Short mmCIF file of C-alpha atoms in Angstrom, two decimals:
data_model
loop_
_atom_site.label_atom_id
_atom_site.label_comp_id
_atom_site.label_asym_id
_atom_site.label_seq_id
_atom_site.Cartn_x
_atom_site.Cartn_y
_atom_site.Cartn_z
CA MET A 1 114.83 45.18 225.80
CA LEU A 2 118.35 46.22 225.02
CA ARG A 3 120.83 48.08 227.16
CA LEU A 4 122.56 50.81 225.13
CA LEU A 5 126.24 51.53 225.45
CA ALA A 6 125.74 55.24 224.86
CA SER A 7 123.26 57.76 223.54
CA THR A 8 122.18 57.42 219.93
CA CYS A 9 123.46 59.58 217.14
CA ALA A 10 120.08 61.27 217.06
CA ARG A 11 120.98 62.88 220.37
CA GLY A 12 124.32 64.10 219.08
CA LEU A 13 127.66 64.03 220.85
CA GLY A 14 127.25 67.21 222.85
CA GLY A 15 129.72 69.95 223.57
CA GLY A 16 132.62 67.59 224.12
CA TRP A 17 133.23 67.74 220.35
CA GLY A 18 133.36 71.53 220.35
CA SER A 19 130.05 72.09 218.63
CA ARG A 20 131.04 75.44 217.00
CA ARG A 21 134.22 77.11 215.73
CA LEU A 22 135.21 80.58 214.60
CA VAL A 23 135.77 81.40 210.94
CA PRO A 24 137.22 84.60 209.43
CA GLY A 25 135.03 87.54 210.37
CA GLY A 26 134.31 86.15 213.82
CA ARG A 27 131.24 84.18 212.80
CA ALA A 28 130.55 80.85 214.46
CA ARG A 29 130.04 77.81 212.24
CA PRO A 30 128.90 74.37 213.41
CA VAL A 31 131.57 71.69 213.42
CA ALA A 32 130.53 68.40 211.81
CA GLY A 33 130.47 65.61 214.35
CA LEU A 34 130.82 61.88 213.87
CA CYS A 35 127.09 61.41 213.26
CA ASP A 36 126.95 64.26 210.72
CA LEU A 37 129.77 62.71 208.74
CA SER A 38 128.15 59.29 208.96
CA ARG A 39 124.90 60.64 207.53
CA ARG A 40 126.72 62.57 204.79
CA LEU A 41 128.66 59.48 203.69
CA SER A 42 125.44 57.48 203.73
CA ARG A 43 123.82 59.89 201.30
CA GLN A 44 126.82 59.62 198.99
CA ALA A 45 126.61 55.82 198.98
CA SER A 46 122.92 55.58 198.13
CA ASP A 47 119.84 57.68 197.51
CA ALA A 48 118.16 55.83 200.37
CA PRO A 49 119.37 56.87 203.83
CA ARG A 50 121.72 54.25 205.24
CA ASN A 51 124.17 54.37 208.11
CA GLN A 52 127.80 54.56 207.08
CA PRO A 53 130.78 54.03 209.41
CA PRO A 54 132.92 57.21 209.35
CA SER A 55 136.17 57.10 207.43
CA SER A 56 139.42 57.64 209.31
CA GLU A 57 140.27 60.12 206.54
CA PHE A 58 137.79 62.49 208.16
CA VAL A 59 137.30 61.28 211.75
CA ALA A 60 140.15 60.04 213.94
CA ARG A 61 139.78 56.42 214.99
CA SER A 62 139.98 57.39 218.65
CA VAL A 63 136.93 59.64 218.30
CA GLY A 64 133.32 58.63 218.90
CA ILE A 65 131.27 56.23 220.98
CA CYS A 66 132.41 52.62 221.34
CA SER A 67 129.99 50.96 218.95
CA MET A 68 130.66 48.27 216.36
CA MET A 69 132.51 50.01 213.52
CA ARG A 70 131.40 53.32 215.13
CA LEU A 71 127.94 52.81 213.70
CA PRO A 72 124.97 54.61 215.25
CA VAL A 73 123.63 52.96 218.38
CA GLN A 74 119.86 52.63 218.56
CA ALA A 75 117.32 50.91 220.76
CA SER A 76 114.97 49.50 218.14
CA PRO A 77 115.63 47.13 215.22
CA GLU A 78 112.79 48.70 213.23
CA GLY A 79 113.91 49.80 209.79
CA LEU A 80 117.20 47.92 209.95
CA ASP A 81 118.32 45.20 207.55
CA ALA A 82 121.00 43.95 209.93
CA ALA A 83 122.33 44.84 213.35
CA PHE A 84 125.24 44.06 215.61
CA VAL A 85 124.09 42.91 219.06
CA GLY A 86 126.19 42.20 222.13
CA VAL A 87 125.38 39.40 224.56
CA PRO A 88 127.85 39.82 227.45
CA LEU A 89 127.27 36.48 229.17
CA ASP A 90 129.86 33.99 230.42
CA ILE A 91 128.22 32.15 233.31
CA GLY A 92 127.85 29.10 231.06
CA THR A 93 131.62 28.62 230.74
CA SER A 94 133.30 25.44 231.97
CA ASN A 95 136.88 26.69 232.19
CA ARG A 96 138.26 30.21 231.78
CA PRO A 97 135.66 32.98 232.17
CA GLY A 98 135.78 36.50 230.75
CA ALA A 99 133.63 36.26 227.62
CA ARG A 100 131.20 38.73 229.21
CA PHE A 101 133.77 41.36 228.24
CA GLY A 102 133.97 40.10 224.66
CA PRO A 103 131.39 42.41 223.05
CA ARG A 104 133.01 45.55 224.45
CA ARG A 105 136.52 44.52 223.38
CA ILE A 106 135.40 43.48 219.90
CA ARG A 107 133.73 46.87 219.47
CA GLU A 108 136.97 48.59 220.53
CA GLU A 109 139.01 46.70 217.95
CA SER A 110 136.40 47.21 215.22
CA VAL A 111 137.56 50.81 214.88
CA LEU A 112 140.18 49.45 212.46
CA LEU A 113 137.56 48.14 210.05
CA ARG A 114 136.64 49.97 206.87
CA THR A 115 133.47 49.92 204.80
CA ALA A 116 134.47 47.95 201.69
CA ASN A 117 135.82 44.45 201.15
CA PRO A 118 138.05 44.61 198.05
CA SER A 119 138.84 40.89 198.26
CA THR A 120 135.21 39.90 197.71
CA GLY A 121 133.77 42.99 196.04
CA ALA A 122 131.27 43.52 198.86
CA VAL A 123 130.29 47.02 200.00
CA PRO A 124 127.64 46.09 202.56
CA PHE A 125 126.69 49.58 203.66
CA GLN A 126 125.54 50.43 200.16
CA PHE A 127 122.90 47.71 200.38
CA LEU A 128 122.05 47.38 204.06
CA ARG A 129 120.86 49.71 206.77
CA VAL A 130 122.96 48.64 209.76
CA ALA A 131 123.28 49.84 213.35
CA ASP A 132 124.53 48.65 216.73
CA LEU A 133 121.66 47.65 219.02
CA GLY A 134 123.79 47.67 222.15
CA ASP A 135 123.75 44.73 224.56
CA VAL A 136 121.04 42.38 225.76
CA ASN A 137 120.57 43.01 229.48
CA VAL A 138 121.42 39.52 230.72
CA ASN A 139 121.14 38.19 234.27
CA LEU A 140 124.64 37.25 235.38
CA TYR A 141 123.27 35.37 238.38
CA ASN A 142 120.87 33.09 236.54
CA LEU A 143 121.66 31.26 233.30
CA GLN A 144 118.10 30.11 232.65
CA ASP A 145 116.77 33.64 233.09
CA SER A 146 119.51 35.00 230.83
CA CYS A 147 118.43 32.60 228.10
CA ARG A 148 114.86 33.83 228.52
CA LEU A 149 116.00 37.45 228.19
CA ILE A 150 118.11 36.66 225.12
CA ARG A 151 115.29 34.80 223.43
CA ALA A 152 112.84 37.65 224.07
CA ALA A 153 115.29 40.24 222.72
CA TYR A 154 115.96 38.26 219.55
CA GLN A 155 112.30 37.56 218.96
CA LYS A 156 111.82 41.32 218.58
CA ILE A 157 114.88 41.69 216.36
CA VAL A 158 113.88 38.86 214.04
CA ALA A 159 110.22 39.95 213.94
CA ALA A 160 111.40 43.34 212.63
CA GLY A 161 113.04 41.65 209.63
CA CYS A 162 116.52 42.46 210.96
CA VAL A 163 119.37 39.95 210.63
CA PRO A 164 121.30 39.78 213.93
CA LEU A 165 125.10 39.58 214.01
CA THR A 166 125.97 38.70 217.59
CA LEU A 167 129.05 39.53 219.63
CA GLY A 168 129.39 36.96 222.42
CA GLY A 169 129.47 35.92 225.13
CA ASP A 170 129.95 32.21 225.67
CA HIS A 171 128.41 29.66 223.32
CA THR A 172 125.38 29.09 225.54
CA ILE A 173 123.84 32.18 223.93
CA THR A 174 123.41 30.48 220.55
CA TYR A 175 120.66 28.27 221.97
CA PRO A 176 118.15 31.02 222.86
CA ILE A 177 119.09 32.93 219.71
CA LEU A 178 118.24 29.91 217.58
CA GLN A 179 114.97 29.53 219.49
CA ALA A 180 114.01 32.99 218.24
CA ILE A 181 115.38 32.38 214.73
CA ALA A 182 113.54 29.05 214.31
CA GLU A 183 110.31 30.59 215.58
CA LYS A 184 110.27 32.70 212.41
CA HIS A 185 112.15 30.56 209.88
CA GLY A 186 111.54 27.02 211.08
CA PRO A 187 114.45 24.57 211.51
CA VAL A 188 117.59 26.13 210.03
CA GLY A 189 120.81 24.82 208.56
CA LEU A 190 123.97 25.52 210.55
CA VAL A 191 127.57 26.31 209.63
CA HIS A 192 129.32 25.79 212.95
CA VAL A 193 133.04 26.55 213.33
CA ASP A 194 134.49 25.34 216.62
CA ALA A 195 137.08 23.16 218.30
CA HIS A 196 134.21 21.41 220.08
CA MET A 197 130.87 20.04 218.91
CA ASP A 198 128.92 21.47 221.89
CA THR A 199 126.51 18.55 221.84
CA VAL A 200 127.09 17.26 225.38
CA ASP A 201 123.87 16.32 227.15
CA LYS A 202 124.80 17.61 230.60
CA ALA A 203 127.65 18.38 232.97
CA LEU A 204 127.57 18.49 236.78
CA GLY A 205 123.91 17.58 236.42
CA GLU A 206 123.12 20.70 234.38
CA LYS A 207 121.69 20.50 230.86
CA LEU A 208 122.47 24.12 229.97
CA TYR A 209 126.00 25.49 229.58
CA HIS A 210 128.33 26.30 226.71
CA GLY A 211 128.95 22.62 225.95
CA THR A 212 125.28 21.79 225.33
CA PRO A 213 123.65 24.41 223.03
CA PHE A 214 123.35 22.28 219.91
CA ARG A 215 122.12 19.25 221.88
CA ARG A 216 119.32 21.44 223.22
CA CYS A 217 118.66 22.76 219.70
CA VAL A 218 118.29 19.20 218.40
CA ASP A 219 116.00 18.33 221.30
CA GLU A 220 113.69 21.22 220.37
CA GLY A 221 113.80 20.71 216.59
CA LEU A 222 115.51 24.05 215.93
CA LEU A 223 118.01 22.60 213.43
CA ASP A 224 117.59 20.97 210.04
CA CYS A 225 120.05 18.25 210.98
CA LYS A 226 120.81 17.17 207.42
CA ARG A 227 122.06 20.71 206.80
CA VAL A 228 124.47 21.03 209.73
CA VAL A 229 128.24 21.09 209.28
CA GLN A 230 130.75 21.40 212.12
CA ILE A 231 134.24 22.48 211.06
CA GLY A 232 137.52 22.52 213.00
CA ILE A 233 136.65 19.86 215.59
CA ARG A 234 139.67 18.63 217.56
CA GLY A 235 141.20 18.07 220.98
CA SER A 236 141.28 15.38 223.62
CA SER A 237 138.09 13.75 224.81
CA THR A 238 136.66 11.49 227.47
CA THR A 239 135.84 8.78 224.88
CA LEU A 240 137.03 7.61 221.47
CA ASP A 241 133.58 7.90 219.89
CA THR A 242 133.17 11.59 220.70
CA TYR A 243 131.71 12.35 217.25
CA ARG A 244 129.03 9.67 217.46
CA TYR A 245 126.13 11.85 218.59
CA SER A 246 126.63 14.54 215.93
CA ARG A 247 127.01 12.03 213.13
CA SER A 248 124.01 10.01 214.34
CA GLN A 249 121.90 13.15 213.95
CA GLY A 250 123.07 13.62 210.36
CA PHE A 251 125.62 16.38 211.05
CA ARG A 252 128.70 16.55 208.85
CA VAL A 253 131.75 16.68 211.16
CA VAL A 254 134.94 18.06 209.60
CA LEU A 255 137.93 17.43 211.85
CA ALA A 256 140.69 20.02 212.14
CA GLU A 257 143.30 17.55 210.87
CA ASP A 258 141.28 17.18 207.68
CA CYS A 259 141.78 20.93 207.18
CA TRP A 260 145.50 21.15 207.88
CA LEU A 261 147.68 22.71 205.17
CA LYS A 262 144.92 23.06 202.62
CA SER A 263 142.40 25.54 201.24
CA LEU A 264 138.83 25.12 202.44
CA VAL A 265 137.35 26.53 199.23
CA PRO A 266 136.50 23.01 197.90
CA LEU A 267 134.88 22.10 201.22
CA MET A 268 132.70 25.20 201.15
CA GLY A 269 131.59 24.36 197.62
CA GLU A 270 130.22 21.11 199.03
CA VAL A 271 128.69 22.96 201.99
CA ARG A 272 126.84 25.36 199.69
CA GLN A 273 125.29 22.41 197.87
CA GLN A 274 124.35 20.83 201.20
CA MET A 275 122.71 24.02 202.52
CA GLY A 276 120.71 24.85 199.40
CA SER A 277 118.43 27.89 199.37
CA ARG A 278 116.76 27.46 202.76
CA PRO A 279 117.71 29.57 205.82
CA ILE A 280 121.04 28.95 207.53
CA TYR A 281 122.75 30.30 210.63
CA ILE A 282 126.51 30.82 211.08
CA SER A 283 127.95 30.20 214.55
CA PHE A 284 131.68 30.83 214.92
CA ASP A 285 133.44 29.97 218.16
CA ILE A 286 136.77 31.80 218.14
CA ASP A 287 138.44 28.68 219.60
CA GLY A 288 137.95 27.11 216.18
CA LEU A 289 141.11 29.03 215.34
CA ASP A 290 144.50 27.91 216.56
CA PRO A 291 145.39 29.67 219.84
CA ALA A 292 148.49 31.06 218.14
CA TYR A 293 146.07 33.39 216.34
CA ALA A 294 143.32 33.64 218.96
CA PRO A 295 144.65 32.95 222.47
CA GLY A 296 141.95 34.94 224.23
CA THR A 297 139.32 32.27 224.70
CA GLY A 298 138.01 30.02 227.45
CA THR A 299 138.74 26.53 226.11
CA PRO A 300 141.69 26.70 223.67
CA GLU A 301 142.78 23.64 221.70
CA ILE A 302 146.05 23.39 219.78
CA ALA A 303 146.40 22.71 216.04
CA GLY A 304 143.35 24.63 214.90
CA LEU A 305 142.28 26.58 211.85
CA THR A 306 144.09 29.62 210.50
CA PRO A 307 142.54 33.07 209.96
CA SER A 308 142.78 32.60 206.20
CA GLN A 309 140.77 29.37 206.49
CA ALA A 310 138.22 31.23 208.60
CA LEU A 311 137.85 33.75 205.78
CA GLU A 312 137.39 30.92 203.28
CA ILE A 313 134.61 29.44 205.41
CA ILE A 314 132.70 32.69 205.84
CA ARG A 315 133.23 33.88 202.27
CA GLY A 316 132.13 30.44 201.16
CA CYS A 317 128.70 31.26 202.59
CA GLN A 318 128.20 33.97 199.95
CA GLY A 319 124.94 33.28 198.13
CA LEU A 320 123.40 31.29 200.98
CA ASN A 321 120.25 32.39 202.79
CA VAL A 322 121.98 33.56 205.97
CA VAL A 323 119.42 34.63 208.59
CA GLY A 324 121.76 35.20 211.52
CA CYS A 325 125.36 34.92 212.73
CA ASP A 326 127.34 34.93 215.92
CA LEU A 327 130.97 35.16 217.01
CA VAL A 328 131.42 33.79 220.51
CA GLU A 329 133.92 32.92 223.26
CA VAL A 330 136.29 35.91 223.02
CA SER A 331 137.72 36.31 226.53
CA PRO A 332 139.66 39.60 226.82
CA PRO A 333 141.40 38.75 230.12
CA TYR A 334 143.36 36.11 228.16
CA ASP A 335 143.92 38.42 225.19
CA PRO A 336 146.42 41.06 226.38
CA SER A 337 147.34 42.20 222.87
CA GLY A 338 143.73 42.47 221.71
CA ASN A 339 144.53 40.27 218.71
CA THR A 340 141.73 37.77 219.39
CA ALA A 341 139.16 40.56 219.52
CA LEU A 342 140.64 42.09 216.36
CA VAL A 343 140.26 38.78 214.51
CA ALA A 344 136.70 38.50 215.83
CA ALA A 345 135.78 41.99 214.63
CA ASN A 346 137.10 41.20 211.15
CA LEU A 347 135.17 37.92 210.99
CA LEU A 348 131.96 39.70 211.97
CA PHE A 349 132.52 42.19 209.15
CA GLU A 350 133.03 39.26 206.77
CA MET A 351 129.71 37.83 207.96
CA LEU A 352 128.02 41.14 207.23
CA CYS A 353 129.48 41.01 203.71
CA VAL A 354 127.83 37.65 202.89
CA LEU A 355 124.29 38.56 203.94
CA PRO A 356 121.75 37.92 201.17
CA LYS A 357 120.97 41.56 200.32
CA VAL A 358 124.62 42.42 199.70
CA THR A 359 125.36 42.41 195.98
CA VAL A 360 128.99 41.72 195.14
CA VAL A 361 130.37 44.33 192.78
#
């Protein structure tokens, strides 16, 4: 189902780490590797075995496999509460490609992340068993087939009781993911952060690309339309009534200019009331942020949200019944500094921190 980036921690890291060293007296003693330290820190955090990203106090950030937060990589979601999953697909893009490289670059930048969130009091790895499930093996020559492969992969993840946190990939991928999510949970609420509403019916005669995922979701009854909010919408359009379809379906559309120069904490208080206790999904297109902060994306629009507003939105989902999340449209070829991927990695960690099983200290 899933294509792994590297061998799992169960296989060890091999001799490249220098598996033994000499101690006084000439005896050889095993050297703790990344996986050993991860397991040891897990035991310290909880009596139950949980994966723990290694601390840079003990393991250099440049050491280890390129997984999300240097977590163990495994093939199966069984036994996991949550998992990071890459979907390296960008053949649904309408402008600048490159999002197929997003998952890898986000993983690279995630080495800077640590295990606790002092701002919110969340220590997710004390409450969740988390791993990196590698990448879905998409078909880069066939968008329809890729959606089939994504849906099948996520059906297995969701059936195992694992909450997926997805590294995209263009926004097309949210459609097959929500097919799998709704199959288990029924129509879900949606917190959608984006410069665009992605509710176009078709383009160039095609009904499936990164501008149509939520139109297709509505068509198939995957969304609870009265519990959908789209935040950060902006940019030029082909018509003046560009918001008509979303609003006619019952979506709440929050324009970027309604967010300028203000905290979004009050807005998220309203969103929490709107979402209630039923399942919701978070979909965050990195172009929801202003390109000054996140230039590495396919369809940038000026005058967007700030990173601090992004944190307010995600942290505002604390206490909601979040059953899945994604962060899409990071395009590394347009991100020479890596800053867009770094922002994305941090936002994914924030999503992990608001999952229902995480108790805020």
